[in-house]
Coordinates of C-alpha atoms in Angstrom, one line a residue:
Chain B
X1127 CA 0.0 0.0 0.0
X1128 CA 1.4 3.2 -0.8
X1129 CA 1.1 6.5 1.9
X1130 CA -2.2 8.1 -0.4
X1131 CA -4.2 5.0 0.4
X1132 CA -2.6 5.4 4.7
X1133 CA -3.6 9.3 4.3
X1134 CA -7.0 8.4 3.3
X1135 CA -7.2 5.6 5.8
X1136 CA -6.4 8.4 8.1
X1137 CA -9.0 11.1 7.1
X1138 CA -11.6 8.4 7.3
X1139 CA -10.6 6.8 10.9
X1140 CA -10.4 11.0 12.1
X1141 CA -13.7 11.7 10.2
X1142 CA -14.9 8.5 11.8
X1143 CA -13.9 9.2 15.5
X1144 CA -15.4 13.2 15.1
X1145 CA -19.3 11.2 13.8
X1146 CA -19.1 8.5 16.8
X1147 CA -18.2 12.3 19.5
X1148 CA -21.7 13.1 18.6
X1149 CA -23.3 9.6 19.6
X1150 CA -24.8 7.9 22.8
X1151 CA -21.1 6.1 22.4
X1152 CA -19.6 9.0 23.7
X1153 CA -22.1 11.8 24.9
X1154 CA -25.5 10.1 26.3
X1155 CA -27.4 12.3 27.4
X1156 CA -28.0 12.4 30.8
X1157 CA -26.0 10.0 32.3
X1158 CA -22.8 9.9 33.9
X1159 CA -21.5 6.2 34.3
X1160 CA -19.8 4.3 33.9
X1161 CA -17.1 6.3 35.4
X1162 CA -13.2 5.5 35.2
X1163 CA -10.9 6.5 37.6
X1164 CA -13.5 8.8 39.1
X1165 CA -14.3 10.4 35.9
X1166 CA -17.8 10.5 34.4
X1167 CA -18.5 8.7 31.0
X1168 CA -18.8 11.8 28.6
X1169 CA -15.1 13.3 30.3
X1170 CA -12.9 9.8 30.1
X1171 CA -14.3 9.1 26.6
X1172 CA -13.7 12.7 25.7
X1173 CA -10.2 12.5 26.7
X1174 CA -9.7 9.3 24.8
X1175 CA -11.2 10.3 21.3
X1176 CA -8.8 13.5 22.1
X1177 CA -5.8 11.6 22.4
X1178 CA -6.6 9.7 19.8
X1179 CA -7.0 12.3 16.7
X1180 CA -3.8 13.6 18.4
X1181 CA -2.3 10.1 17.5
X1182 CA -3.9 10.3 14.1
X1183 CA -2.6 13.7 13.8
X1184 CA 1.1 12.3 14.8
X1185 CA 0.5 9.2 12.2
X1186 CA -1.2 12.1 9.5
X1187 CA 2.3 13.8 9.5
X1188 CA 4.1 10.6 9.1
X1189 CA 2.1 9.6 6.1
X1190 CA 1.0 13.0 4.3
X1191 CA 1.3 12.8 0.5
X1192 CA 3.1 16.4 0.6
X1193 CA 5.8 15.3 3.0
X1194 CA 8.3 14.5 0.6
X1195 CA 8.2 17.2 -1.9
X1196 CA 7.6 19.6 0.8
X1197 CA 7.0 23.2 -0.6
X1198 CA 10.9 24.6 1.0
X1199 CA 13.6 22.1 -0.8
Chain I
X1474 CA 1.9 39.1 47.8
X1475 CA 2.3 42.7 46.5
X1476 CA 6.5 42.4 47.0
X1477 CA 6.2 39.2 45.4
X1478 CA 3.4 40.7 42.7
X1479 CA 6.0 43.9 41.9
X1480 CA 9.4 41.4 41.5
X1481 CA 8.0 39.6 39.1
X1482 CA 6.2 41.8 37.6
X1483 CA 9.7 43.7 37.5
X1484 CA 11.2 40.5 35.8
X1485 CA 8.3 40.2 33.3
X1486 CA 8.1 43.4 32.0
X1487 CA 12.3 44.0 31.3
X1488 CA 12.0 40.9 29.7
X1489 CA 9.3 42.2 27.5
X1490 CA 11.2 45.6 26.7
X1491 CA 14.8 43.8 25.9
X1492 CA 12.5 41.2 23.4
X1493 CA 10.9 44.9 21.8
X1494 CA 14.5 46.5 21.4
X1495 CA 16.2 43.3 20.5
X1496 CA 13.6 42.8 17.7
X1497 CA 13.7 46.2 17.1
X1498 CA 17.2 46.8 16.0
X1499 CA 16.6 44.0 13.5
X1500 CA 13.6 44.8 11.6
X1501 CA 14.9 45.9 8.3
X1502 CA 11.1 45.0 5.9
X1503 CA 8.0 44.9 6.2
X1504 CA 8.3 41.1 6.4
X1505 CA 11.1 40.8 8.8
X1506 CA 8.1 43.8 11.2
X1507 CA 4.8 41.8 9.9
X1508 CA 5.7 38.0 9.2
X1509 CA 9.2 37.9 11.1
X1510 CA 11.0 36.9 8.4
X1511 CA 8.7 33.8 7.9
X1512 CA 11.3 31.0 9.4
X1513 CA 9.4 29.8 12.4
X1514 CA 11.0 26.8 13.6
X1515 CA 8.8 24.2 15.4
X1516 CA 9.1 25.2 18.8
X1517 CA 8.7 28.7 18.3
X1518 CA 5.8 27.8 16.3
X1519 CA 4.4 25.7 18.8
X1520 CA 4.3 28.0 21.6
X1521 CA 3.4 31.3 19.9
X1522 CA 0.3 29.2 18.1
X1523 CA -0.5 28.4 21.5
X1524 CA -0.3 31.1 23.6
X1525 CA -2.3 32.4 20.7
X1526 CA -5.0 30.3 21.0
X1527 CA -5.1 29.6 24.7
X1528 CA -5.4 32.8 26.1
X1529 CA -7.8 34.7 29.2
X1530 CA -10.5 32.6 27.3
X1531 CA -8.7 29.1 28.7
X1532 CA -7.7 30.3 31.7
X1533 CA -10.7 32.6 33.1
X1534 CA -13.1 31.3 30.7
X1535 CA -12.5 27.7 30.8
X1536 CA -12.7 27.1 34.8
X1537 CA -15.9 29.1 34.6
X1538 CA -17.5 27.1 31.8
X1539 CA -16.4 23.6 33.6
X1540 CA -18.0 25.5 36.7
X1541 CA -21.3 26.5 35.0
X1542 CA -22.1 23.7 32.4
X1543 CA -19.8 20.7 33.4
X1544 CA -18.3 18.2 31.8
X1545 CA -19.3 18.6 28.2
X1546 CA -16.8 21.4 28.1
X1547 CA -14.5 18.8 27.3
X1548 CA -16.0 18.2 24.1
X1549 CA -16.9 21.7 23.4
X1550 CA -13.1 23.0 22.8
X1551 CA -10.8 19.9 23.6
X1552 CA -12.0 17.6 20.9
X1553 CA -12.9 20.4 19.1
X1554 CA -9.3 21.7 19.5
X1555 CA -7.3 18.0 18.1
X1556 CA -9.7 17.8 15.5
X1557 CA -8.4 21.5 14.7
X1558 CA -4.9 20.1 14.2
X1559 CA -5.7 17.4 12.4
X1560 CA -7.4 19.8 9.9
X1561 CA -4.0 22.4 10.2
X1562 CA -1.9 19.1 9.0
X1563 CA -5.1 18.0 6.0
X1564 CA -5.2 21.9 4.7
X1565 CA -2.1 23.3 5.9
X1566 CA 0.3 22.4 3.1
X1567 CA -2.3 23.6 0.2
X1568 CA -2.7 26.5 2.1
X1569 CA 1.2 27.2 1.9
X1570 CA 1.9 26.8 -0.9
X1571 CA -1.2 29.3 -2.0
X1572 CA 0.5 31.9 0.2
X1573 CA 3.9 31.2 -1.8
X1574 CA 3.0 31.6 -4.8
X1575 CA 0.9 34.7 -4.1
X1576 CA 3.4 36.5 -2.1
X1577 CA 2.0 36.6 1.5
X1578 CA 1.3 39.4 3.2
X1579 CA -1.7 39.0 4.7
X1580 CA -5.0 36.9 4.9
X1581 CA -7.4 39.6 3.5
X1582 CA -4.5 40.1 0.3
X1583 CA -4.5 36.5 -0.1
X1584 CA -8.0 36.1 -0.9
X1585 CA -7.8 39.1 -3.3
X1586 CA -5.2 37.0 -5.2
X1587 CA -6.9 34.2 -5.2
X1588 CA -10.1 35.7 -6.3
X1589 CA -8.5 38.3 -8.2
X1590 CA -11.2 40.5 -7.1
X1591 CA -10.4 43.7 -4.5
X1592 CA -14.3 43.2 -3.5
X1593 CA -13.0 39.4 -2.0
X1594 CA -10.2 41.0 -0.3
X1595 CA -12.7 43.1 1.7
X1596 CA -15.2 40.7 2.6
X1597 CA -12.1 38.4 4.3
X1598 CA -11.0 41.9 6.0
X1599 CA -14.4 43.1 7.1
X1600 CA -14.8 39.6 8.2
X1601 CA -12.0 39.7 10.6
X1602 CA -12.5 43.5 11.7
X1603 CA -16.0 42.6 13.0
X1604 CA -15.5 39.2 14.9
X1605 CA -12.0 39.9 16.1
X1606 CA -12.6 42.8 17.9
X1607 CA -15.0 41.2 20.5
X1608 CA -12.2 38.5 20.7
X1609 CA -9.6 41.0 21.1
X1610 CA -11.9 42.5 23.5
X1611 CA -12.5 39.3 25.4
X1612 CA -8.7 39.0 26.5
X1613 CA -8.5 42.7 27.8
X1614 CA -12.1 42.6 29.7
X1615 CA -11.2 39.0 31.4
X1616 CA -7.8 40.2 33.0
X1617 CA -9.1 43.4 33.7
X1618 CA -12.2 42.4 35.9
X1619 CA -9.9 39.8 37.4
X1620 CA -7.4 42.4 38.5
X1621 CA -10.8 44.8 39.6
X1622 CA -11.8 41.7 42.0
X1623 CA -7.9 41.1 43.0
X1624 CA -7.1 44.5 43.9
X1625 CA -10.6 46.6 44.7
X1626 CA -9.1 49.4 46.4
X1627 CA -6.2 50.3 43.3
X1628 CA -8.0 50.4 39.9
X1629 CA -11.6 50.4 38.5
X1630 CA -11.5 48.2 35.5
X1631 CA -11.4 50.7 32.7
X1632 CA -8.0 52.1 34.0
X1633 CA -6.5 48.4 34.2
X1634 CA -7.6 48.0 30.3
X1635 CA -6.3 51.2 29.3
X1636 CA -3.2 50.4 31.1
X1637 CA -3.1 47.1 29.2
X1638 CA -3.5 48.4 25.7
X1639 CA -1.1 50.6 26.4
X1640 CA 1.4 48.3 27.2
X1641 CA 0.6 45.8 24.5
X1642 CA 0.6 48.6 21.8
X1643 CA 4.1 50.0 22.9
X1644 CA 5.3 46.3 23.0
X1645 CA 4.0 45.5 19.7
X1646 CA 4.4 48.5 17.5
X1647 CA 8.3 48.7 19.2
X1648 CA 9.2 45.0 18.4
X1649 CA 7.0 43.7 15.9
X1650 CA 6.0 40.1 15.0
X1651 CA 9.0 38.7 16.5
X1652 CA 8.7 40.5 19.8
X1653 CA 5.6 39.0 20.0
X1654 CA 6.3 35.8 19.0
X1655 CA 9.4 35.4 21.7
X1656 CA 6.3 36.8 24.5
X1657 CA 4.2 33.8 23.7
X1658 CA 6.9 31.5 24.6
X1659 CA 7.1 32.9 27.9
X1660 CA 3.8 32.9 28.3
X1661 CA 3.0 29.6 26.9
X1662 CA 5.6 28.3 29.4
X1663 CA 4.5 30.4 32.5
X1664 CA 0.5 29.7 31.4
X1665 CA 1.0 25.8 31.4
X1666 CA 3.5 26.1 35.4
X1667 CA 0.9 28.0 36.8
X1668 CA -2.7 26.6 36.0
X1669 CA -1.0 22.9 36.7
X1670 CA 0.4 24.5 40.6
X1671 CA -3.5 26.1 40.7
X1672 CA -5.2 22.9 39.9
X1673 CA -3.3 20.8 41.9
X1674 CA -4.4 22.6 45.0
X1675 CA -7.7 22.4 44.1
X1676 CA -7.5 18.4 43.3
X1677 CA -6.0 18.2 46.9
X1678 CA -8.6 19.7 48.6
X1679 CA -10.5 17.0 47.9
X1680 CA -7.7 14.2 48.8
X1681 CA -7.9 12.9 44.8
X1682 CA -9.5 13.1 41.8
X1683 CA -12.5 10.5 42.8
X1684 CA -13.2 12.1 45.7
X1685 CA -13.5 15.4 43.8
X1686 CA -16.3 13.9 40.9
X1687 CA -18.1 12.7 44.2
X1688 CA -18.7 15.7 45.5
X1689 CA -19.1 17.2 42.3
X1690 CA -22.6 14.2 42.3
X1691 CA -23.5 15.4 45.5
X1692 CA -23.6 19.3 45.0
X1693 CA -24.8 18.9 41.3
X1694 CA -25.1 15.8 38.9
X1695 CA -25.9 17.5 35.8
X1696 CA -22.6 18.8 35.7
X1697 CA -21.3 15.2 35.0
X1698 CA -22.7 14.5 31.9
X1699 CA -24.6 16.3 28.7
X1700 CA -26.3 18.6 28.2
X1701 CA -25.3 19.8 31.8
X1702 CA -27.0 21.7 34.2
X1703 CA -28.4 24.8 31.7
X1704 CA -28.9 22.4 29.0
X1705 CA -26.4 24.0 27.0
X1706 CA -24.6 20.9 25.4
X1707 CA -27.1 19.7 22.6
X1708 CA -25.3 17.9 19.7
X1709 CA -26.1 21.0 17.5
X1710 CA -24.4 23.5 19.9
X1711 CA -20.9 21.0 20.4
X1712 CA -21.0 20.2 16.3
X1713 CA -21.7 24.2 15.1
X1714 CA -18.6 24.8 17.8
X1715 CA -16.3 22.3 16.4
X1716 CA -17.3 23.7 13.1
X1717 CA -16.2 27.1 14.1
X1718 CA -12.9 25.9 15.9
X1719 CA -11.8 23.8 13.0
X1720 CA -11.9 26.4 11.0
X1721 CA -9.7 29.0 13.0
X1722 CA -6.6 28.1 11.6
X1723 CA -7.8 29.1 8.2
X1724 CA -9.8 31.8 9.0
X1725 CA -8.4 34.0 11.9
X1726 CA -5.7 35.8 10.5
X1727 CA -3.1 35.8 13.1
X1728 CA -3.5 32.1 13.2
X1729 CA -2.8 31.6 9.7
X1730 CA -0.1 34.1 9.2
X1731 CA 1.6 31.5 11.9
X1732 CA 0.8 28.6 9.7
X1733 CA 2.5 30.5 6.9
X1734 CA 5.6 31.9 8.5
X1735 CA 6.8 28.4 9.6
X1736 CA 10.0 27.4 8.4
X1737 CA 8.9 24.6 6.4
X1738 CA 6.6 21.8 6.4
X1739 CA 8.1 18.8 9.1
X1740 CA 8.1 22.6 11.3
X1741 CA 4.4 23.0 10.5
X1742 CA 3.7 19.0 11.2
X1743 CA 5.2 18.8 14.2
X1744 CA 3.9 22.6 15.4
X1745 CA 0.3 20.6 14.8
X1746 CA 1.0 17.6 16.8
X1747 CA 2.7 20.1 19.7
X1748 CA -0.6 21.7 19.6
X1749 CA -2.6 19.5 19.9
X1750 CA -0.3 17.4 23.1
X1751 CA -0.6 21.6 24.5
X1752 CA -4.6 21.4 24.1
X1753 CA -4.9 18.6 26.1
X1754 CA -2.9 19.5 28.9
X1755 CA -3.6 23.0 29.2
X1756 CA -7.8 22.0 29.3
X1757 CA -7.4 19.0 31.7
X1758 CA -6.4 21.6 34.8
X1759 CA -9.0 24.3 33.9
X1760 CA -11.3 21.2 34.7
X1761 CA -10.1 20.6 38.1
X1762 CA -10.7 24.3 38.7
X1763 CA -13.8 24.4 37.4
X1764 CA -14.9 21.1 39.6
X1765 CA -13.5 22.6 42.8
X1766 CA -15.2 25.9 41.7
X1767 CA -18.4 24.0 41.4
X1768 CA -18.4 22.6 44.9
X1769 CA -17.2 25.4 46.7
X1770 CA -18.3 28.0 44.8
X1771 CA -21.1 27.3 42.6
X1772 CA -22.9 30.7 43.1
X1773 CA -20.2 33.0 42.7
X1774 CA -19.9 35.7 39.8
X1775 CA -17.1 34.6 37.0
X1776 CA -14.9 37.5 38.7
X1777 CA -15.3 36.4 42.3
X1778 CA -15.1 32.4 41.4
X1779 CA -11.4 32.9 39.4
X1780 CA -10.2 35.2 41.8
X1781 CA -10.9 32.9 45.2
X1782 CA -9.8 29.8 42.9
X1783 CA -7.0 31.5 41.4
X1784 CA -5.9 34.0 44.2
X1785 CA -7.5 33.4 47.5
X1786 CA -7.3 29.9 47.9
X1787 CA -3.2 29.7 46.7
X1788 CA -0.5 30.6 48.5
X1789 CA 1.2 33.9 47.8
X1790 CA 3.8 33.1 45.8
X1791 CA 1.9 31.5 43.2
X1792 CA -0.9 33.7 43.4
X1793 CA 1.4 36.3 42.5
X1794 CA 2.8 34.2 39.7
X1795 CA -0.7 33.8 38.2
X1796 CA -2.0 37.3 38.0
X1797 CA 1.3 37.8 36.0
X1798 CA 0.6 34.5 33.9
X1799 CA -2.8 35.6 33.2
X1800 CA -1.5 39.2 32.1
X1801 CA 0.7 38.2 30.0
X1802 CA -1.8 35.5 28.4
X1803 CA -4.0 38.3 27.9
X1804 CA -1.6 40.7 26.5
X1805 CA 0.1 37.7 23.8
X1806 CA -3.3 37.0 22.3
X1807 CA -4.1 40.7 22.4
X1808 CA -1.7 41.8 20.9
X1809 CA -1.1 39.1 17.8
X1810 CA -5.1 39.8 17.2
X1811 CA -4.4 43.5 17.2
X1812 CA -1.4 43.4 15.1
X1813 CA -3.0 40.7 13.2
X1814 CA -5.7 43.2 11.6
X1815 CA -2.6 46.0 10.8
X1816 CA -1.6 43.2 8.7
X1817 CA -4.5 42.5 7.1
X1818 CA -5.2 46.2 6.1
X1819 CA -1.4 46.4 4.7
X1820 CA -2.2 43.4 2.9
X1821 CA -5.1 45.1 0.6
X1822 CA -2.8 48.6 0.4
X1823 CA 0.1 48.9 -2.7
X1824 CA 2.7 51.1 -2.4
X1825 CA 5.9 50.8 -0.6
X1826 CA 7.0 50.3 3.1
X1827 CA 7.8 53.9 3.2
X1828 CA 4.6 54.5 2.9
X1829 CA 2.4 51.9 3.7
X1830 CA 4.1 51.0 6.7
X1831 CA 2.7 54.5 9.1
X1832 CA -0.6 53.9 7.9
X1833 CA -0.4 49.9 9.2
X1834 CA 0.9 51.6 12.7
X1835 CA -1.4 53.7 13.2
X1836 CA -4.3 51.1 11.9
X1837 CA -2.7 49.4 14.6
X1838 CA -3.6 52.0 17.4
X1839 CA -6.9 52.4 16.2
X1840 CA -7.7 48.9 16.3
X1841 CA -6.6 48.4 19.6
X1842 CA -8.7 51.8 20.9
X1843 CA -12.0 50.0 19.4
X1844 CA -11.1 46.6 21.2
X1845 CA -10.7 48.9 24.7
X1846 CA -13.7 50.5 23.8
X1847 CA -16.2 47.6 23.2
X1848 CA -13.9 45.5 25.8
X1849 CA -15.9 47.9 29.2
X1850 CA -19.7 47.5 27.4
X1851 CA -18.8 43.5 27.1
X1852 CA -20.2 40.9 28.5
X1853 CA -18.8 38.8 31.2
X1854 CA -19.2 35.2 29.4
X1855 CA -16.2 35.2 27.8
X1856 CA -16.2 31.6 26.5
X1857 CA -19.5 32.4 24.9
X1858 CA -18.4 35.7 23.6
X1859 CA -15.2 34.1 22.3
X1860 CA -17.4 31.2 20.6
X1861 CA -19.3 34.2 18.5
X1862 CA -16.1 35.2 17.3
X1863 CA -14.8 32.3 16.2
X1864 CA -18.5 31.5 14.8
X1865 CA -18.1 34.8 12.7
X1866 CA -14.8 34.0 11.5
X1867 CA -15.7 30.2 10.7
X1868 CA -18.3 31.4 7.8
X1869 CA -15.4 33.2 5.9
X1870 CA -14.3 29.3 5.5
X1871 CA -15.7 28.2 2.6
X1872 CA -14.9 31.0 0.5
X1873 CA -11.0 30.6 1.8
X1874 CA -10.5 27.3 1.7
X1875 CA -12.5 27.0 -1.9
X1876 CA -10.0 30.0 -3.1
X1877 CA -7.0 28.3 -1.7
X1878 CA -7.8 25.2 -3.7
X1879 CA -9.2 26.8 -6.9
X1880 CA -6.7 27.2 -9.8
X1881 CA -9.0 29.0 -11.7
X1882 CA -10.7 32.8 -10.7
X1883 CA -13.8 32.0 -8.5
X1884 CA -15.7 35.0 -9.5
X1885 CA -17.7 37.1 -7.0
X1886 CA -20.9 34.4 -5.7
X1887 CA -18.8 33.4 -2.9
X1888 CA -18.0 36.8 -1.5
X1889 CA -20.9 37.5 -1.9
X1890 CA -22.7 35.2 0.1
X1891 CA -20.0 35.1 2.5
X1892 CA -20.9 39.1 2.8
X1893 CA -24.3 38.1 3.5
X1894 CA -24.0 35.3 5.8
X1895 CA -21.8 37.4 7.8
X1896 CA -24.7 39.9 8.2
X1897 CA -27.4 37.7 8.9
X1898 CA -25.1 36.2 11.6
X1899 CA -24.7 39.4 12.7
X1900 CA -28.3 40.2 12.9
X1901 CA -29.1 37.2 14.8
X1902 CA -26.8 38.6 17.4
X1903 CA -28.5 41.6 17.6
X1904 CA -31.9 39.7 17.8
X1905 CA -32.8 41.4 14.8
X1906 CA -33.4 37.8 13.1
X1907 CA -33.7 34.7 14.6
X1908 CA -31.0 32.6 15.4
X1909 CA -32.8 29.6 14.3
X1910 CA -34.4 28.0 11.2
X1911 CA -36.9 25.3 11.1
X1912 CA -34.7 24.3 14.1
X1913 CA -31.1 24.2 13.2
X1914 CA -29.3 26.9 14.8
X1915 CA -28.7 29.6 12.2
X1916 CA -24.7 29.6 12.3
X1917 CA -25.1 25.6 11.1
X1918 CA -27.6 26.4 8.5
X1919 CA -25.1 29.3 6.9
X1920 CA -22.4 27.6 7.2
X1921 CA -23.6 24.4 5.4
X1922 CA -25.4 26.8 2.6
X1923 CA -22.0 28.6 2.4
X1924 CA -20.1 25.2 1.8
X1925 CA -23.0 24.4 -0.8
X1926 CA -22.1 27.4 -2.6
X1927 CA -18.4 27.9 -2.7
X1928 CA -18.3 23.7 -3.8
X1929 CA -20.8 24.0 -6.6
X1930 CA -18.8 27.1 -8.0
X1931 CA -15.3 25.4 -7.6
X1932 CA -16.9 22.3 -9.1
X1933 CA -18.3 24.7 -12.0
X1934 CA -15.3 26.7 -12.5
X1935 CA -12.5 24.3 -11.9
X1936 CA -14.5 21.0 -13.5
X1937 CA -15.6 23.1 -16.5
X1938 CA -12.3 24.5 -17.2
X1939 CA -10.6 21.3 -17.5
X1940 CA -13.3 19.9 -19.4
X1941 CA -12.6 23.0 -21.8
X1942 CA -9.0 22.8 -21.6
X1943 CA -8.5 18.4 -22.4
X1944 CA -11.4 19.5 -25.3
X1945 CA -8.6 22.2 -26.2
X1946 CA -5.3 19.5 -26.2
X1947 CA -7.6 16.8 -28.0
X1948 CA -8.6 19.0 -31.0

């Protein structure tokens, strides 16, 4: 597989993770367990979907199609 | 705390004048006053974007928000903030290289180019002017009702925002870009020690963390989950905010002109990915405030909640330490919004530095008189006065992004409708319209109808023209 196919891999899974933020999966409303380490449901799972386009973001700059003939060579 | 309060403050402030004569000395362009010499590397980069963007809004605003409407605050500007830098490392590169070819010198001259239309150039200017100013205006009211509250018997609040524009327009005009640049560091750095000390405190005043979200259940529930207590959370609310944060790096020109003046792309990658660590560590203590706020003060005013969390309740020392933090947070993002709009308006003008270059300083004054002006009729709800401006700002997106991307001229529909989005949104504000329609919240609907209408006339310009052009080669 060549990076264009990883980059678009990689838009998908972010677009992906930004649709399932807006569902019960991460925001029901209302309700506030299960908790982990204390937190409530909507925080722990809003830290994780954070970290995890950060990590996308991290892999995104590793497999960009405009890495190599960046614009300054 | 006062001896403590004046050392620093001492300290702060000579650092700030030898950054302004340093940088001074060595402005020899326009570009090396405006766009400091465009070679940002990725440290630089990452804390000038930062302290940027994480400003009296994250550190006054934030705690309160946490305080008011709970939990969901996470969603509202964390997530919305790393899906932000995923979008700087999607768009940033075209973006770029648009500004490269078309000789970057400001946002609102950028989208003239692109365009090639003067009328374009002013909608992205007007655009800014209008929604910036109550962001500008944000930073200077938040410190100076928190310094009001801290010290009741010195200063009423206009004379500590006066006093602050006038240090941040000496600072700026004196040192330029680069000055400013070197003071977010130091902010971004101070910022991060000092809300972490803050929050710390406030965790252990509960024993831990657990302890904390249990009391938190006990004094109010809603606060734990969406759409918190005021019901403010709704999906629409959290998406039409992420909408508007995503698109601050391509629409809020002191943002962008920071995308544009990195070095070079790996500095621009790994400025997003620094952001983005920065976001989530900078939020995470402003929600320990904000929980220790909401148990121990849930009925304070936004004034007397930050300065018993933030003052009171610390010890001296660091009390001290973050009433300078939080000036010089406000006075970074001031300032690069303020200097920002100069740029912007030498952008649009020809003519030489000679010039141009008075006109932009004295834009620069004005601009920063309007800010302290509408900064003592404000509101206090900073986060939600902050959200409008980046709601106003986000609707110029479509017609930037469309520009960036189009090779061919984009003709004058999308301005237009950018023009008139902006003053419906603007209306609605004002309650002249409503802010809804058929029950989507109005700043959805424009933006989707603005998307609508800058893809069909890319597709239509840019799909038609290659049509033409492969009709051209084949014959």
């Amino acid at each position: 597989m060549n990076k264009s196919l990883y980059w678009i891999i990689c838009r998908i899974a972010a677009l992906m993770l930004v649709v399932i933020t807006f569902t019960p999966l991460v925001m029901p409303a209302g309700t506030h367990g299960p908790a982990l380490w204390g937190m409530p449901y909507t925080l722990w799972t809003g830290i994780i979907v954070s970290i995890l386009l950060v990590l996308l973001t991290f892999i995104g700059t590793r497999i960009h199609p405009g890495r190599k003939n960046s614009e300054e060579q | 705390m006062i001896r403590t309060l004046i050392f620093i403050g001492v300290i702060y402030v000579g650092i700030l004048i030898t950054f302004s004569l340093i940088f001074r000395q060595r402005q020899k362009s326009t570009n090396s006053y405006l766009l400091a010499g465009s070679k940002l590397g990725s440290v630089l980069g990452l804390f000038t974007f930062a302290a940027t963007l994480f400003s009296t809004f994250t550190l006054i605003g934030m705690p309160d928000f946490f305080r008011t409407h709970g939990v969901g605050s996470w969603i509202f500007l964390a997530v919305s903030d790393a899906v932000m830098v995923f979008a700087i490392i999607w768009l940033g590169h075209a973006l770029r290289e648009k500004a490269r070819n078309k000789d970057f010198k400001g946002l609102s001259g950028l989208i003239r180019d692109c365009y090639q239309s003067k009328f374009a150039g002013y909608v992205a200017f007007f655009g800014a002017f209008i929604f910036l100013i109550p962001y500008v205006s944000i930073q200077i009211r938040g410190i100076s009702i928190f310094l009001n509250a801290t010290f009741p018997e010195s200063l009423p609040t206009w004379a500590w925002a006066l006093s602050m524009v006038v240090v941040m327009l000496i600072y700026s005009e004196t040192g330029g870009l680069k000055a400013i640049i070197y003071s977010d560091v130091l902010q971004g750095i101070l910022l991060l020690i000092v809300i972490w000390i803050a929050s710390f405190v406030c965790i252990s005043y509960f024993g831990d963390m657990q302890n904390m979200f249990k009391k938190v259940e006990q004094t109010n529930q809603a606060l734990l989950s969406v759409p918190g207590p005021k019901g403010l959370f709704t999906t629409q609310f959290l998406l039409a905010s992420m909408l508007a944060i995503v698109m601050i790096p391509f629409t809020q020109p002191q943002v962008v002109t920071r995308i544009i003046i990195m070095k070079d792309q790996r500095s621009l990658f790994r400025m997003a990915v620094g952001v983005g660590c920065f976001a989530i560590v900078i939020i995470l203590p402003t929600l320990f405030l904000g929980m220790y706020g909401a148990v121990k003060y849930p009925d304070e005013s936004t004034a007397g909640f930050i300065n018993k969390v933030l003052i009171q309740d610390q010890s001296e020392s660091v009390a001290a330490f973050i009433i300078i933090g939080l000036i010089a947070a406000a006075i970074s993002t001031a300032d690069s919004q303020i200097f920002a709009l100069g740029s912007e308006l030498r952008s649009l003008m020809k003519g030489d530095d000679k010039k141009v270059m008075p006109i932009t300083r004295v834009a620069i004054v004005f601009f920063a008189a309007i800010s302290l002006i509408f900064s003592l009729f404000s509101s206090d709800q900073l986060v939600l006065l902050a959200r409008t401006s980046f709601a106003g700002t986000a609707l110029m997106g479509p017609m930037i992004i469309s520009g960036i991307f189009s090779e061919k001229e984009m003709g004058p529909v999308v301005p237009t409708a950018t023009l008139l989005a902006m003053a419906l949104f603007v209306g609605s504000l004002l309650g002249l319209i409503p802010n809804s329609l058929l029950g989507i919240r109005l700043d959805i609907t424009l933006f989707v109808l603005l998307l609508a209408t800058a893809s069909i006339t890319y597709y239509v310009k840019n799909n038609g023209s290659l049509t033409n052009d492969s009709e051209e080669i084949k014959s």
